Amino acid sequence: MAATKDYRLLCLENPLLDIQAFGDEALLEKYGLKPNDAILAEEKHLPIYEDLLNNYDAKLIAGGAAQNTARGAQYILAPNSVVYLGGAGDDKYAAILRDAVKQVGLRVEYRVDPKIPTGRCGVVITGHNRSMVTELGAANHYDLEHLKRPDIWALVENAEAYYVGGYHFTVCPPAIQELAKQAAEKNKPFILSLSAPFICQFFKEPLDASAPYWDYVIGNEGEAAAYSESHGLGLTDVKEIAKALANLPKINTQRKRVAIITQGTEPTVVAIQGEDEVKEYPVHELAKELINDTNGAGDAFAGGFCAGIVDGHPLEEAVNMGQWLARLSIQELGPSYPFPKQTYSRQEITQ
């Protein structure tokens, strides 16, 4: 059997170094943070990153939603299967980020900006609460020039599938469009995550420009509801929204679009373009005491799903792989995967 070629999956979004630590009320008060929140950092918050690194037992994770997904796909796939693009600085945070991805076997090709710090997300954990403070930094400065650089574009041409996280609509929509057009032209799968309700609401124009290129679109029930509302669909039923997403106009008619909507512990909903039946795939139960952190479960689902698509598995199997990886992830702290590495086994979660 011929060896599998390298870097079959190419991912694009906004890399962040997640700096996670257990804190207390005093730490939250020091920076004016709510216990359970996600905010963009202001000037007063900037010292928190060094504070967490120096004074707390911080766990460092190569974060940013699509980088979590890329790590997840690489967790399942053969070595050297995934490459990730985004913007980073030339600083110690970038060095930590590169070391973190190297440990899990993910190749990264960052657009390096020597003048702007690497994006960071400080996560203060108190009980079951997570207070996240994000400074996008250099992640906010990715550009089309980097994507079109000959060595990077060679990776694009080599890849067999593309995954784009929706947060990148806030950074460089032209890069998303270039990948989307390449996918349609070469009949390669283009997989997009809606990522957050605000993307559907406030970045509607670039989102809609990419929509005709979606071969797979992934979202959760909140993102689906936001899409329906912002696009005047008048739909509240998740199955009907999935069907509407699947049947949007499409450029590459060689592939039927598939819309996948996750719903936490409720079944994953899957609609296929032109098909009336909307399928539901129950998620696999996990005892509550085994759940450690649901932050990043959606990213993990997308990672497993992408691995399934890239490896040529049937749609049902790809969904199963997404659920399997999400199930592993929520037993870890933060968007992480267990080591020693576990091997995907369908039997393991369908018994």
GROMACS .gro file of C-alpha atoms in nm:
model
  351
    1MET     CA    1   0.000   0.000   0.000
    2ALA     CA    2   0.135   0.343  -0.099
    3ALA     CA    3   0.239   0.577   0.179
    4THR     CA    4  -0.006   0.855   0.259
    5LYS     CA    5   0.116   1.195   0.145
    6ASP     CA    6   0.195   1.464   0.400
    7TYR     CA    7  -0.012   1.768   0.501
    8ARG     CA    8  -0.343   1.663   0.349
    9LEU     CA    9  -0.541   1.901   0.571
   10LEU     CA   10  -0.471   2.275   0.575
   11CYS     CA   11  -0.632   2.491   0.844
   12LEU     CA   12  -0.655   2.870   0.874
   13GLU     CA   13  -0.751   3.100   1.162
   14ASN     CA   14  -0.616   3.299   1.455
   15PRO     CA   15  -0.345   3.136   1.672
   16LEU     CA   16  -0.343   3.222   2.042
   17LEU     CA   17  -0.134   3.098   2.328
   18ASP     CA   18  -0.379   2.988   2.597
   19ILE     CA   19  -0.238   3.052   2.945
   20GLN     CA   20  -0.467   2.864   3.184
   21ALA     CA   21  -0.445   2.865   3.561
   22PHE     CA   22  -0.657   2.805   3.867
   23GLY     CA   23  -0.719   3.141   4.033
   24ASP     CA   24  -0.933   3.293   4.306
   25GLU     CA   25  -1.162   3.589   4.373
   26ALA     CA   26  -0.864   3.811   4.451
   27LEU     CA   27  -0.714   3.750   4.106
   28LEU     CA   28  -1.046   3.821   3.935
   29GLU     CA   29  -1.085   4.142   4.135
   30LYS     CA   30  -0.730   4.252   4.058
   31TYR     CA   31  -0.812   4.264   3.687
   32GLY     CA   32  -1.182   4.350   3.713
   33LEU     CA   33  -1.295   4.017   3.567
   34LYS     CA   34  -1.625   3.833   3.597
   35PRO     CA   35  -1.595   3.464   3.698
   36ASN     CA   36  -1.753   3.332   3.378
   37ASP     CA   37  -1.685   3.557   3.081
   38ALA     CA   38  -1.491   3.604   2.758
   39ILE     CA   39  -1.361   3.952   2.681
   40LEU     CA   40  -1.103   4.128   2.469
   41ALA     CA   41  -0.816   4.266   2.676
   42GLU     CA   42  -0.794   4.636   2.756
   43GLU     CA   43  -0.480   4.813   2.876
   44LYS     CA   44  -0.559   4.729   3.241
   45HIS     CA   45  -0.568   4.356   3.162
   46LEU     CA   46  -0.233   4.325   2.983
   47PRO     CA   47  -0.020   4.237   3.291
   48ILE     CA   48  -0.235   3.926   3.355
   49TYR     CA   49  -0.039   3.712   3.109
   50GLU     CA   50   0.293   3.753   3.289
   51ASP     CA   51   0.113   3.726   3.622
   52LEU     CA   52  -0.033   3.386   3.529
   53LEU     CA   53   0.299   3.264   3.389
   54ASN     CA   54   0.510   3.375   3.684
   55ASN     CA   55   0.284   3.341   3.986
   56TYR     CA   56   0.046   3.056   3.905
   57ASP     CA   57   0.087   2.699   3.786
   58ALA     CA   58  -0.020   2.786   3.433
   59LYS     CA   59  -0.092   2.526   3.167
   60LEU     CA   60   0.015   2.643   2.821
   61ILE     CA   61  -0.196   2.531   2.523
   62ALA     CA   62  -0.163   2.612   2.153
   63GLY     CA   63  -0.505   2.771   2.128
   64GLY     CA   64  -0.733   2.962   1.898
   65ALA     CA   65  -1.036   2.758   1.787
   66ALA     CA   66  -0.905   2.627   1.453
   67GLN     CA   67  -0.561   2.554   1.598
   68ASN     CA   68  -0.743   2.339   1.857
   69THR     CA   69  -0.921   2.169   1.566
   70ALA     CA   70  -0.594   2.124   1.374
   71ARG     CA   71  -0.434   1.962   1.681
   72GLY     CA   72  -0.739   1.736   1.711
   73ALA     CA   73  -0.726   1.623   1.350
   74GLN     CA   74  -0.352   1.558   1.381
   75TYR     CA   75  -0.421   1.358   1.700
   76ILE     CA   76  -0.617   1.106   1.492
   77LEU     CA   77  -0.442   1.118   1.154
   78ALA     CA   78  -0.103   0.978   1.052
   79PRO     CA   79   0.202   1.190   1.147
   80ASN     CA   80   0.259   1.503   0.934
   81SER     CA   81  -0.102   1.519   0.812
   82VAL     CA   82  -0.203   1.872   0.918
   83VAL     CA   83  -0.060   2.220   0.858
   84TYR     CA   84  -0.202   2.534   1.018
   85LEU     CA   85  -0.174   2.898   0.904
   86GLY     CA   86  -0.223   3.219   1.104
   87GLY     CA   87  -0.046   3.527   1.236
   88ALA     CA   88   0.201   3.535   1.528
   89GLY     CA   89   0.466   3.765   1.670
   90ASP     CA   90   0.840   3.716   1.710
   91ASP     CA   91   0.851   3.688   2.089
   92LYS     CA   92   0.867   3.440   2.375
   93TYR     CA   93   0.495   3.371   2.345
   94ALA     CA   94   0.544   3.262   1.983
   95ALA     CA   95   0.836   3.041   2.092
   96ILE     CA   96   0.613   2.877   2.357
   97LEU     CA   97   0.338   2.837   2.097
   98ARG     CA   98   0.574   2.671   1.849
   99ASP     CA   99   0.703   2.438   2.119
  100ALA     CA  100   0.346   2.344   2.219
  101VAL     CA  101   0.245   2.253   1.862
  102LYS     CA  102   0.571   2.068   1.801
  103GLN     CA  103   0.497   1.844   2.098
  104VAL     CA  104   0.170   1.732   1.939
  105GLY     CA  105   0.308   1.699   1.586
  106LEU     CA  106   0.125   1.991   1.425
  107ARG     CA  107   0.308   2.186   1.156
  108VAL     CA  108   0.249   2.562   1.171
  109GLU     CA  109   0.339   2.828   0.918
  110TYR     CA  110   0.278   3.160   1.092
  111ARG     CA  111   0.292   3.502   0.930
  112VAL     CA  112   0.547   3.654   1.168
  113ASP     CA  113   0.507   4.019   1.267
  114PRO     CA  114   0.813   4.142   1.459
  115LYS     CA  115   0.634   4.455   1.584
  116ILE     CA  116   0.317   4.304   1.729
  117PRO     CA  117   0.298   4.052   2.016
  118THR     CA  118   0.165   3.701   1.968
  119GLY     CA  119  -0.203   3.663   2.050
  120ARG     CA  120  -0.273   3.539   2.401
  121CYS     CA  121  -0.573   3.420   2.595
  122GLY     CA  122  -0.551   3.427   2.974
  123VAL     CA  123  -0.790   3.178   3.134
  124VAL     CA  124  -0.864   3.211   3.505
  125ILE     CA  125  -1.038   2.901   3.639
  126THR     CA  126  -1.243   2.931   3.958
  127GLY     CA  127  -1.450   2.619   4.032
  128HIS     CA  128  -1.646   2.539   3.714
  129ASN     CA  129  -1.609   2.896   3.587
  130ARG     CA  130  -1.374   3.021   3.318
  131SER     CA  131  -1.287   3.388   3.276
  132MET     CA  132  -1.110   3.442   2.942
  133VAL     CA  133  -0.918   3.756   2.847
  134THR     CA  134  -0.797   3.764   2.487
  135GLU     CA  135  -0.548   3.990   2.316
  136LEU     CA  136  -0.550   3.897   1.946
  137GLY     CA  137  -0.219   4.071   1.879
  138ALA     CA  138  -0.044   3.948   1.565
  139ALA     CA  139  -0.327   3.701   1.492
  140ASN     CA  140  -0.527   4.007   1.386
  141HIS     CA  141  -0.276   4.090   1.111
  142TYR     CA  142  -0.276   3.782   0.889
  143ASP     CA  143  -0.279   3.880   0.522
  144LEU     CA  144  -0.331   3.746   0.173
  145GLU     CA  145   0.034   3.812   0.090
  146HIS     CA  146   0.141   3.537   0.332
  147LEU     CA  147  -0.108   3.287   0.189
  148LYS     CA  148   0.009   3.358  -0.167
  149ARG     CA  149   0.380   3.333  -0.081
  150PRO     CA  150   0.516   3.055  -0.308
  151ASP     CA  151   0.617   2.818  -0.025
  152ILE     CA  152   0.280   2.862   0.153
  153TRP     CA  153   0.074   2.841  -0.166
  154ALA     CA  154   0.255   2.513  -0.245
  155LEU     CA  155   0.108   2.375   0.080
  156VAL     CA  156  -0.236   2.498  -0.029
  157GLU     CA  157  -0.202   2.323  -0.364
  158ASN     CA  158  -0.074   2.006  -0.198
  159ALA     CA  159  -0.357   1.983   0.059
  160GLU     CA  160  -0.656   1.759  -0.006
  161ALA     CA  161  -0.900   1.950   0.219
  162TYR     CA  162  -0.930   2.293   0.383
  163TYR     CA  163  -1.072   2.392   0.721
  164VAL     CA  164  -1.138   2.755   0.811
  165GLY     CA  165  -1.251   2.878   1.151
  166GLY     CA  166  -1.515   3.151   1.135
  167TYR     CA  167  -1.322   3.383   1.368
  168HIS     CA  168  -1.094   3.453   1.070
  169PHE     CA  169  -1.377   3.655   0.910
  170THR     CA  170  -1.276   3.928   1.155
  171VAL     CA  171  -0.917   3.922   1.022
  172CYS     CA  172  -0.868   3.841   0.652
  173PRO     CA  173  -1.176   3.744   0.445
  174PRO     CA  174  -0.974   3.760   0.118
  175ALA     CA  175  -0.757   3.470   0.240
  176ILE     CA  176  -1.073   3.267   0.312
  177GLN     CA  177  -1.204   3.342  -0.038
  178GLU     CA  178  -0.877   3.233  -0.201
  179LEU     CA  179  -0.886   2.898  -0.020
  180ALA     CA  180  -1.256   2.857  -0.102
  181LYS     CA  181  -1.200   2.923  -0.473
  182GLN     CA  182  -0.905   2.683  -0.482
  183ALA     CA  183  -1.123   2.414  -0.321
  184ALA     CA  184  -1.402   2.459  -0.578
  185GLU     CA  185  -1.162   2.474  -0.872
  186LYS     CA  186  -0.982   2.154  -0.771
  187ASN     CA  187  -1.290   1.979  -0.626
  188LYS     CA  188  -1.140   1.954  -0.276
  189PRO     CA  189  -1.357   1.970   0.040
  190PHE     CA  190  -1.393   2.317   0.193
  191ILE     CA  191  -1.502   2.290   0.557
  192LEU     CA  192  -1.613   2.599   0.748
  193SER     CA  193  -1.701   2.651   1.113
  194LEU     CA  194  -1.947   2.928   1.199
  195SER     CA  195  -1.751   2.960   1.528
  196ALA     CA  196  -1.969   3.208   1.720
  197PRO     CA  197  -2.311   3.378   1.698
  198PHE     CA  198  -2.151   3.722   1.650
  199ILE     CA  199  -1.987   3.604   1.326
  200CYS     CA  200  -2.331   3.532   1.179
  201GLN     CA  201  -2.464   3.863   1.311
  202PHE     CA  202  -2.186   4.117   1.253
  203PHE     CA  203  -1.969   3.962   0.980
  204LYS     CA  204  -2.259   3.864   0.760
  205GLU     CA  205  -2.117   4.006   0.436
  206PRO     CA  206  -1.787   3.809   0.426
  207LEU     CA  207  -1.963   3.501   0.569
  208ASP     CA  208  -2.223   3.512   0.291
  209ALA     CA  209  -1.954   3.567   0.026
  210SER     CA  210  -1.792   3.239   0.132
  211ALA     CA  211  -2.119   3.043   0.160
  212PRO     CA  212  -2.141   2.925  -0.204
  213TYR     CA  213  -1.808   2.747  -0.150
  214TRP     CA  214  -1.900   2.555   0.167
  215ASP     CA  215  -1.890   2.179   0.119
  216TYR     CA  216  -1.933   2.125   0.492
  217VAL     CA  217  -2.054   2.387   0.738
  218ILE     CA  218  -2.032   2.315   1.111
  219GLY     CA  219  -2.202   2.508   1.391
  220ASN     CA  220  -2.374   2.463   1.724
  221GLU     CA  221  -2.737   2.536   1.808
  222GLY     CA  222  -2.658   2.893   1.920
  223GLU     CA  223  -2.474   2.972   1.597
  224ALA     CA  224  -2.754   2.813   1.393
  225ALA     CA  225  -3.013   3.030   1.571
  226ALA     CA  226  -2.802   3.343   1.514
  227TYR     CA  227  -2.767   3.256   1.144
  228SER     CA  228  -3.143   3.209   1.108
  229GLU     CA  229  -3.218   3.537   1.284
  230SER     CA  230  -2.955   3.748   1.106
  231HIS     CA  231  -3.056   3.608   0.766
  232GLY     CA  232  -3.431   3.647   0.821
  233LEU     CA  233  -3.504   3.276   0.779
  234GLY     CA  234  -3.777   3.282   1.044
  235LEU     CA  235  -3.673   2.934   1.158
  236THR     CA  236  -3.617   2.815   1.514
  237ASP     CA  237  -3.608   2.438   1.463
  238VAL     CA  238  -3.245   2.324   1.437
  239LYS     CA  239  -3.328   2.060   1.174
  240GLU     CA  240  -3.496   2.318   0.952
  241ILE     CA  241  -3.202   2.559   0.989
  242ALA     CA  242  -2.960   2.278   0.900
  243LYS     CA  243  -3.167   2.204   0.590
  244ALA     CA  244  -3.166   2.573   0.493
  245LEU     CA  245  -2.787   2.589   0.530
  246ALA     CA  246  -2.740   2.271   0.325
  247ASN     CA  247  -2.953   2.407   0.042
  248LEU     CA  248  -2.795   2.750  -0.002
  249PRO     CA  249  -2.667   2.816  -0.358
  250LYS     CA  250  -2.344   2.628  -0.429
  251ILE     CA  251  -2.063   2.673  -0.679
  252ASN     CA  252  -1.903   2.327  -0.685
  253THR     CA  253  -2.193   2.106  -0.789
  254GLN     CA  254  -1.974   1.793  -0.782
  255ARG     CA  255  -2.027   1.781  -0.405
  256LYS     CA  256  -2.353   1.804  -0.212
  257ARG     CA  257  -2.323   2.047   0.077
  258VAL     CA  258  -2.353   1.900   0.426
  259ALA     CA  259  -2.461   2.107   0.728
  260ILE     CA  260  -2.370   1.972   1.071
  261ILE     CA  261  -2.514   2.122   1.390
  262THR     CA  262  -2.398   2.006   1.731
  263GLN     CA  263  -2.616   2.052   2.039
  264GLY     CA  264  -2.404   1.967   2.340
  265THR     CA  265  -2.547   1.649   2.491
  266GLU     CA  266  -2.838   1.647   2.242
  267PRO     CA  267  -2.806   1.465   1.907
  268THR     CA  268  -2.586   1.602   1.630
  269VAL     CA  269  -2.804   1.710   1.337
  270VAL     CA  270  -2.690   1.650   0.977
  271ALA     CA  271  -2.862   1.780   0.662
  272ILE     CA  272  -2.751   1.705   0.305
  273GLN     CA  273  -2.822   1.929   0.007
  274GLY     CA  274  -3.124   1.814  -0.193
  275GLU     CA  275  -3.225   1.548   0.060
  276ASP     CA  276  -3.544   1.579   0.259
  277GLU     CA  277  -3.439   1.361   0.553
  278VAL     CA  278  -3.236   1.532   0.826
  279LYS     CA  279  -3.040   1.277   1.026
  280GLU     CA  280  -2.972   1.282   1.399
  281TYR     CA  281  -2.674   1.113   1.563
  282PRO     CA  282  -2.705   1.072   1.942
  283VAL     CA  283  -2.393   1.172   2.133
  284HIS     CA  284  -2.225   0.908   2.343
  285GLU     CA  285  -2.298   0.933   2.711
  286LEU     CA  286  -2.030   1.019   2.958
  287ALA     CA  287  -2.074   1.011   3.336
  288LYS     CA  288  -2.095   1.364   3.477
  289GLU     CA  289  -1.809   1.305   3.718
  290LEU     CA  290  -1.577   1.236   3.421
  291ILE     CA  291  -1.650   1.575   3.260
  292ASN     CA  292  -1.369   1.814   3.343
  293ASP     CA  293  -1.407   2.104   3.099
  294THR     CA  294  -1.641   2.153   2.802
  295ASN     CA  295  -1.436   2.448   2.670
  296GLY     CA  296  -1.316   2.341   2.326
  297ALA     CA  297  -1.560   2.051   2.276
  298GLY     CA  298  -1.682   2.205   1.950
  299ASP     CA  299  -1.325   2.251   1.827
  300ALA     CA  300  -1.255   1.886   1.910
  301PHE     CA  301  -1.567   1.770   1.726
  302ALA     CA  302  -1.452   1.960   1.418
  303GLY     CA  303  -1.105   1.802   1.449
  304GLY     CA  304  -1.239   1.450   1.456
  305PHE     CA  305  -1.484   1.526   1.175
  306CYS     CA  306  -1.210   1.676   0.954
  307ALA     CA  307  -0.990   1.370   1.016
  308GLY     CA  308  -1.275   1.149   0.900
  309ILE     CA  309  -1.331   1.350   0.582
  310VAL     CA  310  -0.959   1.366   0.498
  311ASP     CA  311  -0.922   0.990   0.549
  312GLY     CA  312  -1.217   0.928   0.318
  313HIS     CA  313  -1.457   0.781   0.573
  314PRO     CA  314  -1.835   0.789   0.515
  315LEU     CA  315  -2.019   1.091   0.658
  316GLU     CA  316  -2.169   0.892   0.946
  317GLU     CA  317  -1.822   0.772   1.047
  318ALA     CA  318  -1.677   1.126   1.030
  319VAL     CA  319  -1.953   1.246   1.267
  320ASN     CA  320  -1.875   0.953   1.495
  321MET     CA  321  -1.505   1.048   1.496
  322GLY     CA  322  -1.598   1.405   1.588
  323GLN     CA  323  -1.809   1.285   1.878
  324TRP     CA  324  -1.533   1.049   1.993
  325LEU     CA  325  -1.272   1.326   2.002
  326ALA     CA  326  -1.508   1.571   2.174
  327ARG     CA  327  -1.578   1.306   2.438
  328LEU     CA  328  -1.203   1.271   2.504
  329SER     CA  329  -1.150   1.647   2.511
  330ILE     CA  330  -1.411   1.726   2.775
  331GLN     CA  331  -1.232   1.492   3.016
  332GLU     CA  332  -0.921   1.714   2.993
  333LEU     CA  333  -0.850   2.067   3.116
  334GLY     CA  334  -0.901   2.318   2.837
  335PRO     CA  335  -0.912   2.225   2.469
  336SER     CA  336  -0.671   1.932   2.507
  337TYR     CA  337  -0.643   1.566   2.415
  338PRO     CA  338  -0.517   1.284   2.638
  339PHE     CA  339  -0.164   1.149   2.627
  340PRO     CA  340  -0.056   0.877   2.593
  341LYS     CA  341  -0.250   0.907   2.270
  342GLN     CA  342  -0.569   0.707   2.233
  343THR     CA  343  -0.656   0.542   1.903
  344TYR     CA  344  -0.998   0.596   1.747
  345SER     CA  345  -1.214   0.286   1.759
  346ARG     CA  346  -1.574   0.288   1.647
  347GLN     CA  347  -1.658   0.000   1.879
  348GLU     CA  348  -1.532   0.198   2.175
  349ILE     CA  349  -1.828   0.437   2.170
  350THR     CA  350  -2.109   0.243   2.006
  351GLN     CA  351  -2.121  -0.050   2.247
   0.00000   0.00000   0.00000
